[in-house]
Every structure is written in C-alpha cells, then in structure tokens.
GROMACS .gro file of N, CA and C in nm:
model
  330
    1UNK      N    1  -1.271   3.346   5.549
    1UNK     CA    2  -1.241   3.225   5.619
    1UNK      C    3  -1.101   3.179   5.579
    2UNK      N    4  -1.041   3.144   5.702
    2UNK     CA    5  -0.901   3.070   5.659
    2UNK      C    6  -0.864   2.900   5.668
    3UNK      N    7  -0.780   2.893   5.553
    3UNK     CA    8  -0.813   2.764   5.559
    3UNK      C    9  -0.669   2.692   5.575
    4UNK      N   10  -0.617   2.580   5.660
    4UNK     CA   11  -0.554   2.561   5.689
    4UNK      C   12  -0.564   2.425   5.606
    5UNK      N   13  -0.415   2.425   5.503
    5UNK     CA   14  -0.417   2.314   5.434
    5UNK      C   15  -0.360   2.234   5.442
    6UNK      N   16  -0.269   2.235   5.569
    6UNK     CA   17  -0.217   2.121   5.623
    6UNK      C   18  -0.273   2.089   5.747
    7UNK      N   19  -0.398   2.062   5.741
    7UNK     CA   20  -0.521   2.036   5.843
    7UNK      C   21  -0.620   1.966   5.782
    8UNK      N   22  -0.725   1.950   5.827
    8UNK     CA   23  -0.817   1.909   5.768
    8UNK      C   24  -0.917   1.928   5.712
    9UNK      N   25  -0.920   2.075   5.667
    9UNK     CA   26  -0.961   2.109   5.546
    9UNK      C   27  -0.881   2.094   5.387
   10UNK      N   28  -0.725   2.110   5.451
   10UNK     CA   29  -0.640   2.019   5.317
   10UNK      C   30  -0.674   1.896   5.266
   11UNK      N   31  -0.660   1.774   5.366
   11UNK     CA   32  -0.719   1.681   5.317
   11UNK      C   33  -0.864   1.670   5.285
   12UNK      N   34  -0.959   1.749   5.300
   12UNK     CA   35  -1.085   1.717   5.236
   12UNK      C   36  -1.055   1.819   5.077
   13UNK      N   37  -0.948   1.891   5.070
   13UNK     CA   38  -0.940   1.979   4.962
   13UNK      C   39  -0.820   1.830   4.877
   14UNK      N   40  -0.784   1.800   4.911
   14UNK     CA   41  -0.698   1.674   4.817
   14UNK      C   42  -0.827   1.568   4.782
   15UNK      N   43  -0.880   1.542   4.865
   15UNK     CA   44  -0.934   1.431   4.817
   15UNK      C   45  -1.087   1.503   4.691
   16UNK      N   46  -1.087   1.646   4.736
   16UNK     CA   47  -1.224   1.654   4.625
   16UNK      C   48  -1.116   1.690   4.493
   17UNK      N   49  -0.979   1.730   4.490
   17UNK     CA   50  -0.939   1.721   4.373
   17UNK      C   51  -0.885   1.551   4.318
   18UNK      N   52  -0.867   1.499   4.400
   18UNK     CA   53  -0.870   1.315   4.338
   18UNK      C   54  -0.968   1.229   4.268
   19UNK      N   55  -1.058   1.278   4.354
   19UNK     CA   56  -1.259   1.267   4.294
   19UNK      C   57  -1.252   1.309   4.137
   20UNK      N   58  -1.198   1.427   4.141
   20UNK     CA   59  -1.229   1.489   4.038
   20UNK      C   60  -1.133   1.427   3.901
   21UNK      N   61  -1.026   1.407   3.928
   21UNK     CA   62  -0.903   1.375   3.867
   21UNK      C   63  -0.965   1.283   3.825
   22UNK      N   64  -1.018   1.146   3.922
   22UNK     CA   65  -1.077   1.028   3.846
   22UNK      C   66  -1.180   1.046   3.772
   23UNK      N   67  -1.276   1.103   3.781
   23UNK     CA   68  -1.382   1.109   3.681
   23UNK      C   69  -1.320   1.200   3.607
   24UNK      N   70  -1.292   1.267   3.547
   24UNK     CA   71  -1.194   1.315   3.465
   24UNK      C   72  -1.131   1.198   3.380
   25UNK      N   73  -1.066   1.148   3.406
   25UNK     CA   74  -0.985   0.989   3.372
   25UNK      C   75  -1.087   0.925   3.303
   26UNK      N   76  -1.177   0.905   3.417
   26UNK     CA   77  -1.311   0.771   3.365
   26UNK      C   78  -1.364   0.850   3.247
   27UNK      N   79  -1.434   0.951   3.253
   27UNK     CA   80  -1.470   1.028   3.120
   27UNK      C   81  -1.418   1.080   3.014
   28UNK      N   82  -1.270   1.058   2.964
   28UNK     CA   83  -1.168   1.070   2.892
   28UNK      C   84  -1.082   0.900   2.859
   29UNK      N   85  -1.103   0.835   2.937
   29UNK     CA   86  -1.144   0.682   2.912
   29UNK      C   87  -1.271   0.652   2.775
   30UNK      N   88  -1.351   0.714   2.846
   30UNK     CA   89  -1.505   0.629   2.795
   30UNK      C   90  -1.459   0.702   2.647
   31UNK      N   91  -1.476   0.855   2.618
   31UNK     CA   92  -1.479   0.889   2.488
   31UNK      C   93  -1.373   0.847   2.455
   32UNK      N   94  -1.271   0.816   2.494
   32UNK     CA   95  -1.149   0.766   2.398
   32UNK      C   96  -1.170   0.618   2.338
   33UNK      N   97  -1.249   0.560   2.416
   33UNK     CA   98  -1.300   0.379   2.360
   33UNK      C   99  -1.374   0.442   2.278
   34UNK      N  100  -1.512   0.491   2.297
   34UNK     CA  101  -1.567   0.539   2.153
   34UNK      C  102  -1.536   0.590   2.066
   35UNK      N  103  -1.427   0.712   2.051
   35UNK     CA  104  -1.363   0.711   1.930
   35UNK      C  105  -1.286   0.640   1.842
   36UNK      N  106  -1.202   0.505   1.972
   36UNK     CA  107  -1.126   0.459   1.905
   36UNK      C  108  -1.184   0.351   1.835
   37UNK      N  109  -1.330   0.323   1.905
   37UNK     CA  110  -1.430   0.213   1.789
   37UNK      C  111  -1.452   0.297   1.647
   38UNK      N  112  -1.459   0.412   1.675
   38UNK     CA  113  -1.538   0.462   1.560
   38UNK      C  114  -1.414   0.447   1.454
   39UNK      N  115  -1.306   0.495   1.522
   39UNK     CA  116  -1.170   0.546   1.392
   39UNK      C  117  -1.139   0.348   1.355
   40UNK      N  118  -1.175   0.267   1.460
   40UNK     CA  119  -1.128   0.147   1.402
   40UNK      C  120  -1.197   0.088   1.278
   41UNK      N  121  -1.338   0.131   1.269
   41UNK     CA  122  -1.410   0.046   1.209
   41UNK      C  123  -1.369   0.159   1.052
   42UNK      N  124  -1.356   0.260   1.072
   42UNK     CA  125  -1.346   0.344   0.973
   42UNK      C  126  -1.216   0.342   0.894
   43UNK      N  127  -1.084   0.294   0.977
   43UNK     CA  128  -0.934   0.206   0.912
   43UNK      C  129  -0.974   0.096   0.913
   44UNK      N  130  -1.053   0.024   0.917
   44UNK     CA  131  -1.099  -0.125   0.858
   44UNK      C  132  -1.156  -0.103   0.695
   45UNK      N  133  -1.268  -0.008   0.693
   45UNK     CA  134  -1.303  -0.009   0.562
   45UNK      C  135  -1.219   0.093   0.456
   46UNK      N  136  -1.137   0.194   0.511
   46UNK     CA  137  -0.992   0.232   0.408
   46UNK      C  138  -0.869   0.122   0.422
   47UNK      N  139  -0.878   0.039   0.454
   47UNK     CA  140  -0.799  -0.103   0.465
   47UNK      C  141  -0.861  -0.183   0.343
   48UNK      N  142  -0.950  -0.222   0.325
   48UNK     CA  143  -1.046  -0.294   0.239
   48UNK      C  144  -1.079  -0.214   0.128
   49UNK      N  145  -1.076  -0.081   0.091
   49UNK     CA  146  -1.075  -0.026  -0.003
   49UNK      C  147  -0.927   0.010  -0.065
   50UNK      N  148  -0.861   0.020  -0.005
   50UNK     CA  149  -0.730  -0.008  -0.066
   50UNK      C  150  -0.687  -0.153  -0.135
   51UNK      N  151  -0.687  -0.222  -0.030
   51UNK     CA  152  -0.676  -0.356  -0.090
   51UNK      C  153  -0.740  -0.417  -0.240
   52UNK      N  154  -0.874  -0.359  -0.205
   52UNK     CA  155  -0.924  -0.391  -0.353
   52UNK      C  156  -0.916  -0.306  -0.474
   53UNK      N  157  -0.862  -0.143  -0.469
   53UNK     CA  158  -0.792  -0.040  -0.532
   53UNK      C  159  -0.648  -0.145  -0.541
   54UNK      N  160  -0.531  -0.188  -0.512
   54UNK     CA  161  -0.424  -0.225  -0.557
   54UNK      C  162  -0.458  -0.399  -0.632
   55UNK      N  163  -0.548  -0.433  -0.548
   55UNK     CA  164  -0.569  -0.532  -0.704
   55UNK      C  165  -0.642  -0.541  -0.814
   56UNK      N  166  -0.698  -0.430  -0.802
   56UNK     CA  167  -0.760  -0.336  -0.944
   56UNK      C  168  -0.642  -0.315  -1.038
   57UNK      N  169  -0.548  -0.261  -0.969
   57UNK     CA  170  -0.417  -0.217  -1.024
   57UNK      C  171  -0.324  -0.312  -1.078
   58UNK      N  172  -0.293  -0.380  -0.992
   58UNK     CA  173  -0.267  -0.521  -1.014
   58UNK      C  174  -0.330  -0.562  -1.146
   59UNK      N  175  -0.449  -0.600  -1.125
   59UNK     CA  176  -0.513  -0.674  -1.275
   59UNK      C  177  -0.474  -0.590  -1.414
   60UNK      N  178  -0.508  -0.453  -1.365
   60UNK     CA  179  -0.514  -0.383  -1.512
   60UNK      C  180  -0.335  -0.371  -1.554
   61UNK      N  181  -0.266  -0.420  -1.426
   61UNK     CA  182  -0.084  -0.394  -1.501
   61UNK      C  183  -0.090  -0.531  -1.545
   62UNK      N  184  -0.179  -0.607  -1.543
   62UNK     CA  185  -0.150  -0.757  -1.560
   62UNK      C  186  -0.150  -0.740  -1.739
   63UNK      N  187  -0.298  -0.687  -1.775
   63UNK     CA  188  -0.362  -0.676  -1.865
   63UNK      C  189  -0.312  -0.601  -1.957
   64UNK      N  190  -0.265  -0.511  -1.931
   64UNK     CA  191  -0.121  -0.383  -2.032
   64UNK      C  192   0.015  -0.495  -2.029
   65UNK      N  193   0.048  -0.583  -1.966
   65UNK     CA  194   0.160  -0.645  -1.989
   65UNK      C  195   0.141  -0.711  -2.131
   66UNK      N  196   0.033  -0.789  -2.062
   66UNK     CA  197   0.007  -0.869  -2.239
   66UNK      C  198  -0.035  -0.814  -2.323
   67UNK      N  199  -0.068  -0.689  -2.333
   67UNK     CA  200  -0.114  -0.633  -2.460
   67UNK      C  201   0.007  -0.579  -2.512
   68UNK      N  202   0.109  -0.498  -2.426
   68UNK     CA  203   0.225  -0.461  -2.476
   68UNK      C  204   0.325  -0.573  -2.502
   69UNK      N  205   0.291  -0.714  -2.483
   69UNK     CA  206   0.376  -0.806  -2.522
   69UNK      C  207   0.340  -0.842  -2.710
   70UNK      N  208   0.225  -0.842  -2.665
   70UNK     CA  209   0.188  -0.896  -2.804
   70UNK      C  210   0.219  -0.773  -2.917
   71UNK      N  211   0.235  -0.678  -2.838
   71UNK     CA  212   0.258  -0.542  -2.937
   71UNK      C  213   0.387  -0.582  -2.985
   72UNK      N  214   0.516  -0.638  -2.873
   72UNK     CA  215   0.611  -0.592  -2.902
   72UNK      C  216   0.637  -0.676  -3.019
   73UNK      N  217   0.579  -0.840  -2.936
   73UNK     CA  218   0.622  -0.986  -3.025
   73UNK      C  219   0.582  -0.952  -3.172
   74UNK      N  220   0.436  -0.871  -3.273
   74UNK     CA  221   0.439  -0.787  -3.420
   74UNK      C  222   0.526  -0.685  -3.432
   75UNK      N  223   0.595  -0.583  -3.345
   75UNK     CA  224   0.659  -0.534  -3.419
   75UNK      C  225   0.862  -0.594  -3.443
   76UNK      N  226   0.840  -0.702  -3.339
   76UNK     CA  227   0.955  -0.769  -3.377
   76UNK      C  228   0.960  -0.830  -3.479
   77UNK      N  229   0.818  -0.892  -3.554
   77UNK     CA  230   0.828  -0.991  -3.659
   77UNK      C  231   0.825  -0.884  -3.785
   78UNK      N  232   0.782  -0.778  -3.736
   78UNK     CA  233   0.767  -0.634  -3.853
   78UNK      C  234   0.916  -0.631  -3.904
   79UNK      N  235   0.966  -0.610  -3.760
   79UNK     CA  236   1.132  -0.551  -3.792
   79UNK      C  237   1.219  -0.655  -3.902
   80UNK      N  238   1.192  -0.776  -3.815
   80UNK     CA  239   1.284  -0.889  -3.894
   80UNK      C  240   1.212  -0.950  -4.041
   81UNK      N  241   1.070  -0.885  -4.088
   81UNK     CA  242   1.079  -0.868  -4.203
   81UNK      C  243   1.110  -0.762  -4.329
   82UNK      N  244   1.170  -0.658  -4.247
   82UNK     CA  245   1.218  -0.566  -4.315
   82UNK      C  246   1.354  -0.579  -4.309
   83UNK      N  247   1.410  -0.685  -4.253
   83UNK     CA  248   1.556  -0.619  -4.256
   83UNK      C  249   1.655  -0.722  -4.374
   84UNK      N  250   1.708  -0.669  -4.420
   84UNK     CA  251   1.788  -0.742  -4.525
   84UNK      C  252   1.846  -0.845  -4.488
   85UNK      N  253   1.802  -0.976  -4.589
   85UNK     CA  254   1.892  -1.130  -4.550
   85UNK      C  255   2.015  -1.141  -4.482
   86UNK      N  256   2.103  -1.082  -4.508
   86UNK     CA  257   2.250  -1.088  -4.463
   86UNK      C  258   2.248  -1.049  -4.302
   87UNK      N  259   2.142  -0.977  -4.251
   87UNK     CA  260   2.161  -0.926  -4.117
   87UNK      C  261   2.033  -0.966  -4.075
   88UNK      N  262   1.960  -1.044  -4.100
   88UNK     CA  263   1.811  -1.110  -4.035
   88UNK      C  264   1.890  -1.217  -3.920
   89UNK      N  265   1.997  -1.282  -3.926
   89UNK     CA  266   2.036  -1.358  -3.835
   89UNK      C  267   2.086  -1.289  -3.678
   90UNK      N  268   2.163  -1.181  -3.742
   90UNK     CA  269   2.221  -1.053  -3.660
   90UNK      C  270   2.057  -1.006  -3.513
   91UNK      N  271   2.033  -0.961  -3.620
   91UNK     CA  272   1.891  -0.897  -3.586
   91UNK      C  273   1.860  -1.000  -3.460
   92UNK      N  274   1.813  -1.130  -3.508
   92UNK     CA  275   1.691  -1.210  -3.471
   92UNK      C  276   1.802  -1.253  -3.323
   93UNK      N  277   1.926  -1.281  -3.338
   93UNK     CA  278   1.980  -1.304  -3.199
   93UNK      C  279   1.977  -1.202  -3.119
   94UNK      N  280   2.008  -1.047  -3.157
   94UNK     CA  281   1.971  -0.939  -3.069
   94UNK      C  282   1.857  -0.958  -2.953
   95UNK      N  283   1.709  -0.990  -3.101
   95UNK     CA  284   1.582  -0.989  -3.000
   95UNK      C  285   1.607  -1.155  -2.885
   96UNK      N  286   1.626  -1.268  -2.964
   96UNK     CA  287   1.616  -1.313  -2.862
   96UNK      C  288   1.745  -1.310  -2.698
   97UNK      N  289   1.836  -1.252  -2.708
   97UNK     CA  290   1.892  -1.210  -2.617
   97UNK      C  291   1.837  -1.109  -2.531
   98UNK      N  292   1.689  -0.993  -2.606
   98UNK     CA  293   1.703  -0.915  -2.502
   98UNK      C  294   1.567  -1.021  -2.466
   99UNK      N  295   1.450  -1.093  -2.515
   99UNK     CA  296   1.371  -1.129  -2.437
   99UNK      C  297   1.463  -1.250  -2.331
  100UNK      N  298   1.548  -1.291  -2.306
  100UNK     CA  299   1.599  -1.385  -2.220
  100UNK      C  300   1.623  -1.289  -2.152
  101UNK      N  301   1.730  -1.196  -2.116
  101UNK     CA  302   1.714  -1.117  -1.983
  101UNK      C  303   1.574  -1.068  -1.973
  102UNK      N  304   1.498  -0.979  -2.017
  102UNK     CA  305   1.390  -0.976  -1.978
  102UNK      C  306   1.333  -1.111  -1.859
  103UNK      N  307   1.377  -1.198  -1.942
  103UNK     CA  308   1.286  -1.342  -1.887
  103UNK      C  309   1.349  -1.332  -1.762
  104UNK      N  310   1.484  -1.329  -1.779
  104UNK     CA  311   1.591  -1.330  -1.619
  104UNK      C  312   1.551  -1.251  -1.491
  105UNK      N  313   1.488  -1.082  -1.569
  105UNK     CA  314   1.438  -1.014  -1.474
  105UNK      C  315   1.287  -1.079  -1.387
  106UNK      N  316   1.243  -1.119  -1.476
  106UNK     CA  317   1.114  -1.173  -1.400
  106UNK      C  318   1.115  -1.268  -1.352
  107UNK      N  319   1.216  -1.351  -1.348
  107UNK     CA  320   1.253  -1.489  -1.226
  107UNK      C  321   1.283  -1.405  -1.107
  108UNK      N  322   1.357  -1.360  -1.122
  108UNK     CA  323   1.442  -1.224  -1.030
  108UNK      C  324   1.317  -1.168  -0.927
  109UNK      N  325   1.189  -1.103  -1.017
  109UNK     CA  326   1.129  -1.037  -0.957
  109UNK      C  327   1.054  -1.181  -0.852
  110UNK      N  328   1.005  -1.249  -0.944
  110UNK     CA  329   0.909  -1.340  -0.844
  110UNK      C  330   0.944  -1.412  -0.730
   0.00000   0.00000   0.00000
C-alpha cells in the first residue's frame, strides 16, 4: 500500500505521532514530579544532617578552644616561673602582646 503523506493519510500519520509525543511528555512529567518528591525529601534530611554534623563541630572546636586556652594560660605561668628575675618583665610583655593580637584576631573574625 502507498501512502501519500502529503494527503490524508499524512495528516492522520502527524497527528498519531503528536498523540504520542504528548503522552510521552505527560508520562515523563508524572515520573519526573515523583522523583523530584522523592530526591526532595531525601536533600531535606542530608540538609538536616549536615546542619547538625557542623554544629557538632562547632561545639567540640568550641570545647578544644578552652581546653587549649587553659593549657596555654599554665604553661605561660610555667614559663614565667622559670625564667630569671631580670627577664620575667621581658618575658611577661612578650605574652601579653601576643594574647592582645590574638584578641585582635577574634574581633576581626566575629
């Protein structure tokens, strides 16, 4: 059989590939909303597990700050009791010059 496609068997051959095109569409629509519920709800809860992983992190750098402060503040008082009278003054302005920048950096940071 011959088919003449600029007749009207063409147009019934366009329109069953348009049919098709759309449901095609509509059914590549639909699974794409359902996946994109599924992947949303699933970057919602690696959203929320992160969040509470970096202020885990957060707390415990909180918690090493002050422990390494208090480390440093004994072995500063270690140092400046070992060091001979004549240079305990020397010494003791060193440390407090470097904790003031220190201090400077953390205005800085906040």
């Amino acid at each position: 059989m011959d088919l003449d496609y600029t007749g009207p068997q063409g147009g019934l051959l366009a329109l069953a590939f348009a049919a098709g095109c759309v449901a095609c569409f509509a059914f590549c629509a639909l699974i794409g909303k359902f996946l994109w519920g599924v992947l949303e709800k699933a970057k919602d809860n690696e959203i929320a597990c992160l969040k509470a992983s970096a202020e885990e992190d957060r707390q415990h750098c909180r918690e090493m700050e002050e422990r390494l402060n208090a480390r440093i503040a004994s072995l500063e008082g270690a140092l400046l009791m070992g060091v001979p009278g004549h240079l305990r003054a020397q010494v003791q302005a060193a440390l407090s010059e470097q904790r003031y920048e220190i201090d400077q950096i953390k205005r800085g940071d906040e």
